[in-house]
Short mmCIF file of C-alpha atoms in Angstrom, two decimals:
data_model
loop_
_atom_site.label_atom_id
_atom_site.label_comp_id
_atom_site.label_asym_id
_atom_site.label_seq_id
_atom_site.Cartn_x
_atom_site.Cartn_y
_atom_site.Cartn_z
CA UNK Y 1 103.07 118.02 105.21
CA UNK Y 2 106.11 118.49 103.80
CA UNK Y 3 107.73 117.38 100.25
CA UNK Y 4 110.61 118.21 98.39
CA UNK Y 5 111.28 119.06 94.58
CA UNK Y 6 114.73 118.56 92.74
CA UNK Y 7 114.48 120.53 89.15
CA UNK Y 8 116.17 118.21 86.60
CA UNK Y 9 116.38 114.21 86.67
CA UNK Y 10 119.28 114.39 84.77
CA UNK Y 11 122.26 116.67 84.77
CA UNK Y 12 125.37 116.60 82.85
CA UNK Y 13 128.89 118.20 83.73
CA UNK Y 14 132.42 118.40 82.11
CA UNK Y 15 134.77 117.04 84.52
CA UNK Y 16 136.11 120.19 85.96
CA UNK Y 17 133.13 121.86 85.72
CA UNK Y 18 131.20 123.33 88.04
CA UNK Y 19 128.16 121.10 90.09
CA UNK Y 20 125.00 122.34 90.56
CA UNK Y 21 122.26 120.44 91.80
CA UNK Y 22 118.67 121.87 92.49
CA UNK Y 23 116.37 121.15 95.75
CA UNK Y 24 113.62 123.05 96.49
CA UNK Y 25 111.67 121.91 99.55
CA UNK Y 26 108.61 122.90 100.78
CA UNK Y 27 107.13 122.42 105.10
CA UNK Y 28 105.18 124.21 107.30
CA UNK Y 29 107.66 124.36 110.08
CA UNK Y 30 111.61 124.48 110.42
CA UNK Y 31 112.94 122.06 108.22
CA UNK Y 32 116.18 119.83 108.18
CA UNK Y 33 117.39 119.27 104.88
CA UNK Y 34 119.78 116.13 104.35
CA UNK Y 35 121.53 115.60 100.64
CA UNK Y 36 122.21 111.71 100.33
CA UNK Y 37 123.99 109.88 97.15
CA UNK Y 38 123.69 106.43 95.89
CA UNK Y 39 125.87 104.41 93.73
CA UNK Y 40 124.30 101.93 91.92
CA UNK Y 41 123.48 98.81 93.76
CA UNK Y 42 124.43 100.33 97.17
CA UNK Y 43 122.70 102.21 99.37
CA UNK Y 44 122.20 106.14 100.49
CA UNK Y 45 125.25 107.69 101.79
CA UNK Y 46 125.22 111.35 104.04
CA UNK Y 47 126.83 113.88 101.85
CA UNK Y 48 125.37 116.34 104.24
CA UNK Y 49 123.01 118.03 106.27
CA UNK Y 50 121.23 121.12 107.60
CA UNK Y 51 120.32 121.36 111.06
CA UNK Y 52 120.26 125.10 111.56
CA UNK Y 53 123.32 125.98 113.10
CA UNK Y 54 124.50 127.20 109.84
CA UNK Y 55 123.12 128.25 106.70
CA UNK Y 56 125.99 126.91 104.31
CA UNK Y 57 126.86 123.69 105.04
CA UNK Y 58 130.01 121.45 104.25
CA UNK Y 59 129.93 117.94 103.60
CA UNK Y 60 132.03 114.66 102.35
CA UNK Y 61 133.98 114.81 98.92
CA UNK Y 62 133.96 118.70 98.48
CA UNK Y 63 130.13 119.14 98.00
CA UNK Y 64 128.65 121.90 99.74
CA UNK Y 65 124.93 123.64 99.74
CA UNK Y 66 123.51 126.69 101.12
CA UNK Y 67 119.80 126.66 102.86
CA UNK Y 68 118.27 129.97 101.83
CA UNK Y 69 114.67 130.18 103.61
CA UNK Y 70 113.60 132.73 101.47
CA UNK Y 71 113.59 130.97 98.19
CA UNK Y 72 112.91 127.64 100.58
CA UNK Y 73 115.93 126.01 98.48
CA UNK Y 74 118.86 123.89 99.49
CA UNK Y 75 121.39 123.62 96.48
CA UNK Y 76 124.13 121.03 96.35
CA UNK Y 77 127.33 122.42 94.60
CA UNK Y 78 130.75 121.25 94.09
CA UNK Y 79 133.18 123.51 92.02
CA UNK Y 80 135.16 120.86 90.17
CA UNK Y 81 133.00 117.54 89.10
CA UNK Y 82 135.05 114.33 89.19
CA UNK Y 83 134.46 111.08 87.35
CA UNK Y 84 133.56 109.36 90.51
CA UNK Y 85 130.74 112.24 91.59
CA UNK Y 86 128.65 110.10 88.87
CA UNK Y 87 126.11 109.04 90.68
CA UNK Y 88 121.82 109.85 91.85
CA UNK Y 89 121.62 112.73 94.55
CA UNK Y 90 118.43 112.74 96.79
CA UNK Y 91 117.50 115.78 98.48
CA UNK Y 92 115.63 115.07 101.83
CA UNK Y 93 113.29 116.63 104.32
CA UNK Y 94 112.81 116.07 108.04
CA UNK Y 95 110.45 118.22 110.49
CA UNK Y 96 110.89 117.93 113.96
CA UNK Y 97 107.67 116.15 114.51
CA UNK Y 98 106.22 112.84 114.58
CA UNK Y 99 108.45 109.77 113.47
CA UNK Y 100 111.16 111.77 111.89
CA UNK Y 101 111.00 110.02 108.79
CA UNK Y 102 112.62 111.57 105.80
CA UNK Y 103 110.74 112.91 102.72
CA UNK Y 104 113.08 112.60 99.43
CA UNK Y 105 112.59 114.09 96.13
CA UNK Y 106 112.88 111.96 93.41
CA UNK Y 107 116.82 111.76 92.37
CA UNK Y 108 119.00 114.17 90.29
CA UNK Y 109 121.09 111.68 87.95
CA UNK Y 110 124.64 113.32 87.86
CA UNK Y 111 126.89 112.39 84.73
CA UNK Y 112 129.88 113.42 84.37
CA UNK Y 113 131.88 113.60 80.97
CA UNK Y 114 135.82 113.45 80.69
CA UNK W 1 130.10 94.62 110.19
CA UNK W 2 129.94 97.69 110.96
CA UNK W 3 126.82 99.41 108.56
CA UNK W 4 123.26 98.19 108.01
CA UNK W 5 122.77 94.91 106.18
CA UNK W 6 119.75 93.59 104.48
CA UNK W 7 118.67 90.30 103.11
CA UNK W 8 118.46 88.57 100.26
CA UNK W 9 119.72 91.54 98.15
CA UNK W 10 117.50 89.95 95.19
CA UNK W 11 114.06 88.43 95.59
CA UNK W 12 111.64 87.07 93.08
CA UNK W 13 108.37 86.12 93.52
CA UNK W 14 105.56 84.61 92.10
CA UNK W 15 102.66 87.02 92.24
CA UNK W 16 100.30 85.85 94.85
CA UNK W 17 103.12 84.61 97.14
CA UNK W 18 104.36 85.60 100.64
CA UNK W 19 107.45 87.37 101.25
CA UNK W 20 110.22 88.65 103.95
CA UNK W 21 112.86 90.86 103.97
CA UNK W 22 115.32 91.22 106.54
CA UNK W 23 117.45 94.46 107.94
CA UNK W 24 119.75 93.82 110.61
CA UNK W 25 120.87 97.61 111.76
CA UNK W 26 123.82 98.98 113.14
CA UNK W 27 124.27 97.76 116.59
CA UNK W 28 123.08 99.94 119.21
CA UNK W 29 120.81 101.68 116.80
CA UNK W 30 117.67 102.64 118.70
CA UNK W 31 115.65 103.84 115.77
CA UNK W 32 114.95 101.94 112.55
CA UNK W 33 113.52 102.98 109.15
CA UNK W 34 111.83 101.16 106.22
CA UNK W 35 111.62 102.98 102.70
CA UNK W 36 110.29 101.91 99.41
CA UNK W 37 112.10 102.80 96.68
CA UNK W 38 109.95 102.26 92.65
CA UNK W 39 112.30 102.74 89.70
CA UNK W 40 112.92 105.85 89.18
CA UNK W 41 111.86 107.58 92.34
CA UNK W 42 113.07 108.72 95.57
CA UNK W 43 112.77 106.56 98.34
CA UNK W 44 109.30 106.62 100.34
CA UNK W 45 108.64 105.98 103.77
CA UNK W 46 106.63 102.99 104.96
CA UNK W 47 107.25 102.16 109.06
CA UNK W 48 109.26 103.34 111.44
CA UNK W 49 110.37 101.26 115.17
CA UNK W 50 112.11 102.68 118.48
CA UNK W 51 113.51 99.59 119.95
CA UNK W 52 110.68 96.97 119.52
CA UNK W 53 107.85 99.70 119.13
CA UNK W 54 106.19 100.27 115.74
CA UNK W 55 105.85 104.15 116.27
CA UNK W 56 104.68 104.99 112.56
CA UNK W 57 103.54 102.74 109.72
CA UNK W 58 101.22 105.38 107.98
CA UNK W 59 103.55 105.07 105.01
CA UNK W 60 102.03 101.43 104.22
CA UNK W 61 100.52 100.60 101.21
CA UNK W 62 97.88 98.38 102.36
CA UNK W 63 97.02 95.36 105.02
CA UNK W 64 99.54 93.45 102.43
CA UNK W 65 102.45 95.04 104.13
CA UNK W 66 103.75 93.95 107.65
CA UNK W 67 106.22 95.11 109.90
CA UNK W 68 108.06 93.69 113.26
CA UNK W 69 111.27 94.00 115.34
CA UNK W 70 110.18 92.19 118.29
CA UNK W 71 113.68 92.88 120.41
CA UNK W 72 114.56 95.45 118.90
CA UNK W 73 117.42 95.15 116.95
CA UNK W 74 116.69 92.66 113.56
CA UNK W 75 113.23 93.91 111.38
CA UNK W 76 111.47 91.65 109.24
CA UNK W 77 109.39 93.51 106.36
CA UNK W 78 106.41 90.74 105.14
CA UNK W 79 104.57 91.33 102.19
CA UNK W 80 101.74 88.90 101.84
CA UNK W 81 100.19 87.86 98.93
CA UNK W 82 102.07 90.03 96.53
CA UNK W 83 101.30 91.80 93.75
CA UNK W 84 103.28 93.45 90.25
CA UNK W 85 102.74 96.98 92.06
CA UNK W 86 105.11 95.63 95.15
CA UNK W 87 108.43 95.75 92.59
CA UNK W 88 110.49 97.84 94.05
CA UNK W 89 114.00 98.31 96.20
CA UNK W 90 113.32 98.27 99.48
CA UNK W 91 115.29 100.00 101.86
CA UNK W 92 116.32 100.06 106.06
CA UNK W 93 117.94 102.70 107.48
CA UNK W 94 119.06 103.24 111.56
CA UNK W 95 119.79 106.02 113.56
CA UNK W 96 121.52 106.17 116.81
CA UNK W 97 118.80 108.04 118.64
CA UNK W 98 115.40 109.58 118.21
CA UNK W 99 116.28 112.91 116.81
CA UNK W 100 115.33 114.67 113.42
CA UNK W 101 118.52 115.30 112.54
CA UNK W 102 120.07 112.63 112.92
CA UNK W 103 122.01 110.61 110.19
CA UNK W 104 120.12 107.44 108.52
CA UNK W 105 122.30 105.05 107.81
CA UNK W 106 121.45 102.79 104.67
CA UNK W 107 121.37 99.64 103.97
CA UNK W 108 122.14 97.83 100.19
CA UNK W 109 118.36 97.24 99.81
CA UNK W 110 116.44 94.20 98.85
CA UNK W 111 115.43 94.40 95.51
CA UNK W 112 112.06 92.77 95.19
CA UNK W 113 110.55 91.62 91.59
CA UNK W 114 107.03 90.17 91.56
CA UNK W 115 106.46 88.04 88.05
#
């Protein structure tokens, strides 16, 4: 089985600063690793994913993250927070196996102070 | 439209009372996804359907929880019966095909309060 941790349910940035958001995941077999975002009262949005063609990956609104299999971590990043990168990042799992369904961790709330 | 749409958005219920909630995925969409989402937590999976067939629905709770999409496109999620433990967001998601990595789109979620 596989599961996913994020380290911190809350994390606060200057705007400007540097974004750093923690996933560690955990499975058995080649993972793909999916970093989602919701906005309050909306639903999950793709900021990006991993599908192992490449280890760092580039995704929507300048956020990047590097997979790393041997600290089995997936990092979101973006270097310059922006008011409107307020918002709950889910880091998700997939194996290649059975239904496909994703396995989330349980939400980094991102603030971001002017 | 063009994403995932769910409905109602809000639901209250009685505890003890029957409910359904409705996802109407992107068009085309061969697989389709239902999550539960508590306060405070990730979202968890509960079914999952390619075209009409229920593939998957390890992820539910109990015989409470029901699950169709009988041509394939529109889902109905019915909770029978529910209970204070069933308040939650609940969430569809589609994917064009039947891969792992594929996107999920979302939809809004129904958020479901049982008094």
């Amino acid at each position: 089985a596989q599961s996913v941790t994020q380290l911190g349910s809350h994390v606060s940035v200057s705007e400007g600063a540097l974004v750093l958001l923690r996933c560690n995941y955990s499975s058995s077999v080649p993972p793909y690793l999916f970093w989602y975002v919701q906005y309050p009262n909306q639903g999950l949005q793709l900021l990006l994913k991993y599908t192992s063609a490449a280890t760092l990956v580039k995704g929507i609104n300048g956020f990047e993250a590097e997979f790393k299999k041997s600290e089995t971590s997936f990092h979101l990043t973006k270097p310059s927070a922006h008011m409107s990168d307020a918002a709950e990042y889910f880091c998700a799992v997939s194996v290649g196996a059975g239904s496909y369904q994703l396995t989330f961790g349980k939400g980094t709330k991102l603030s971001v102070i002017p | 439209g063009a994403g995932v749409s769910q409905s109602p958005r809000y639901k209250v219920a009685k505890r003890g009372q029957d409910v359904a909630l409705r996802c109407d995925p992107i068009s085309g969409h061969v697989s389709l996804f239902w999550y539960q989402q508590a306060l405070g937590q990730g979202p968890e999976f509960l079914t999952y359907f390619q075209n009409e067939a229920q593939l998957d629905k390890s992820g539910l709770p109990s015989d409470r929880f029901f699950a169709e999409r009988p041509e394939g496109s529109v889902s109905t999620l019915k909770i029978q019966r529910t209970q204070q433990e069933d308040s939650a967001v609940y969430l569809c998601a589609s994917t064009i095909g039947t891969s792992p990595n594929n996107e999920q789109f979302f939809g809004p979620g129904t958020r479901l309060t049982v008094l």
